[in-house]
Amino acid sequence: MLKEAISTGATVEEAKENACKELGVETYDDRIDFEIIELPAKKVLGLFGGNS
């Protein structure tokens, strides 16, 4: 059975963890595939640009 979740987070790891929680999986292993649609952008000096 194929299950799918779309999740966001401040980091890629946080987004993966949120997706696993949404699917009811405690941890991810080789059987889980992730597709990263958009990477978080880093801000310059913490002030300009980037995603909040």
Short mmCIF file of C-alpha atoms in Angstrom, two decimals:
data_model
loop_
_atom_site.label_atom_id
_atom_site.label_comp_id
_atom_site.label_asym_id
_atom_site.label_seq_id
_atom_site.Cartn_x
_atom_site.Cartn_y
_atom_site.Cartn_z
CA MET A 1 0.00 0.00 0.00
CA LEU A 2 1.33 3.42 -0.99
CA LYS A 3 0.84 6.30 1.44
CA GLU A 4 1.75 9.92 0.80
CA ALA A 5 2.20 12.99 2.94
CA ILE A 6 3.23 16.54 2.15
CA SER A 7 4.95 18.39 4.95
CA THR A 8 7.02 21.49 5.63
CA GLY A 9 9.68 22.43 8.15
CA ALA A 10 12.45 24.89 8.87
CA THR A 11 14.94 22.23 7.76
CA VAL A 12 14.74 19.18 5.50
CA GLU A 13 15.08 16.88 8.53
CA GLU A 14 12.21 18.64 10.30
CA ALA A 15 10.00 18.29 7.22
CA LYS A 16 10.83 14.56 7.01
CA GLU A 17 10.00 14.11 10.69
CA ASN A 18 6.70 15.98 10.27
CA ALA A 19 5.76 13.80 7.28
CA CYS A 20 6.53 10.64 9.26
CA LYS A 21 4.37 11.85 12.14
CA GLU A 22 1.52 12.58 9.71
CA LEU A 23 1.77 9.01 8.38
CA GLY A 24 2.00 7.53 11.87
CA VAL A 25 5.57 6.27 11.37
CA GLU A 26 7.97 6.74 14.27
CA THR A 27 11.17 6.68 12.23
CA TYR A 28 12.08 6.39 8.57
CA ASP A 29 14.19 3.73 6.89
CA ASP A 30 15.16 2.56 3.39
CA ARG A 31 11.54 1.73 2.53
CA ILE A 32 10.51 5.39 2.65
CA ASP A 33 11.24 7.72 -0.26
CA PHE A 34 11.25 11.50 0.08
CA GLU A 35 10.90 14.04 -2.69
CA ILE A 36 12.13 17.50 -1.78
CA ILE A 37 10.14 20.09 -3.71
CA GLU A 38 11.78 23.24 -2.34
CA LEU A 39 14.85 23.64 -0.15
CA PRO A 40 14.83 26.26 2.60
CA ALA A 41 16.93 29.30 1.67
CA LYS A 42 19.40 30.73 4.15
CA LYS A 43 19.10 34.38 5.05
CA VAL A 44 22.02 36.75 4.68
CA LEU A 45 23.07 37.89 8.16
CA GLY A 46 19.73 36.57 9.37
CA LEU A 47 17.93 39.58 7.90
CA PHE A 48 17.56 39.57 4.13
CA GLY A 49 15.95 37.08 1.79
CA GLY A 50 15.31 33.43 2.52
CA ASN A 51 12.14 31.76 3.60
CA SER A 52 10.75 32.21 7.07
#
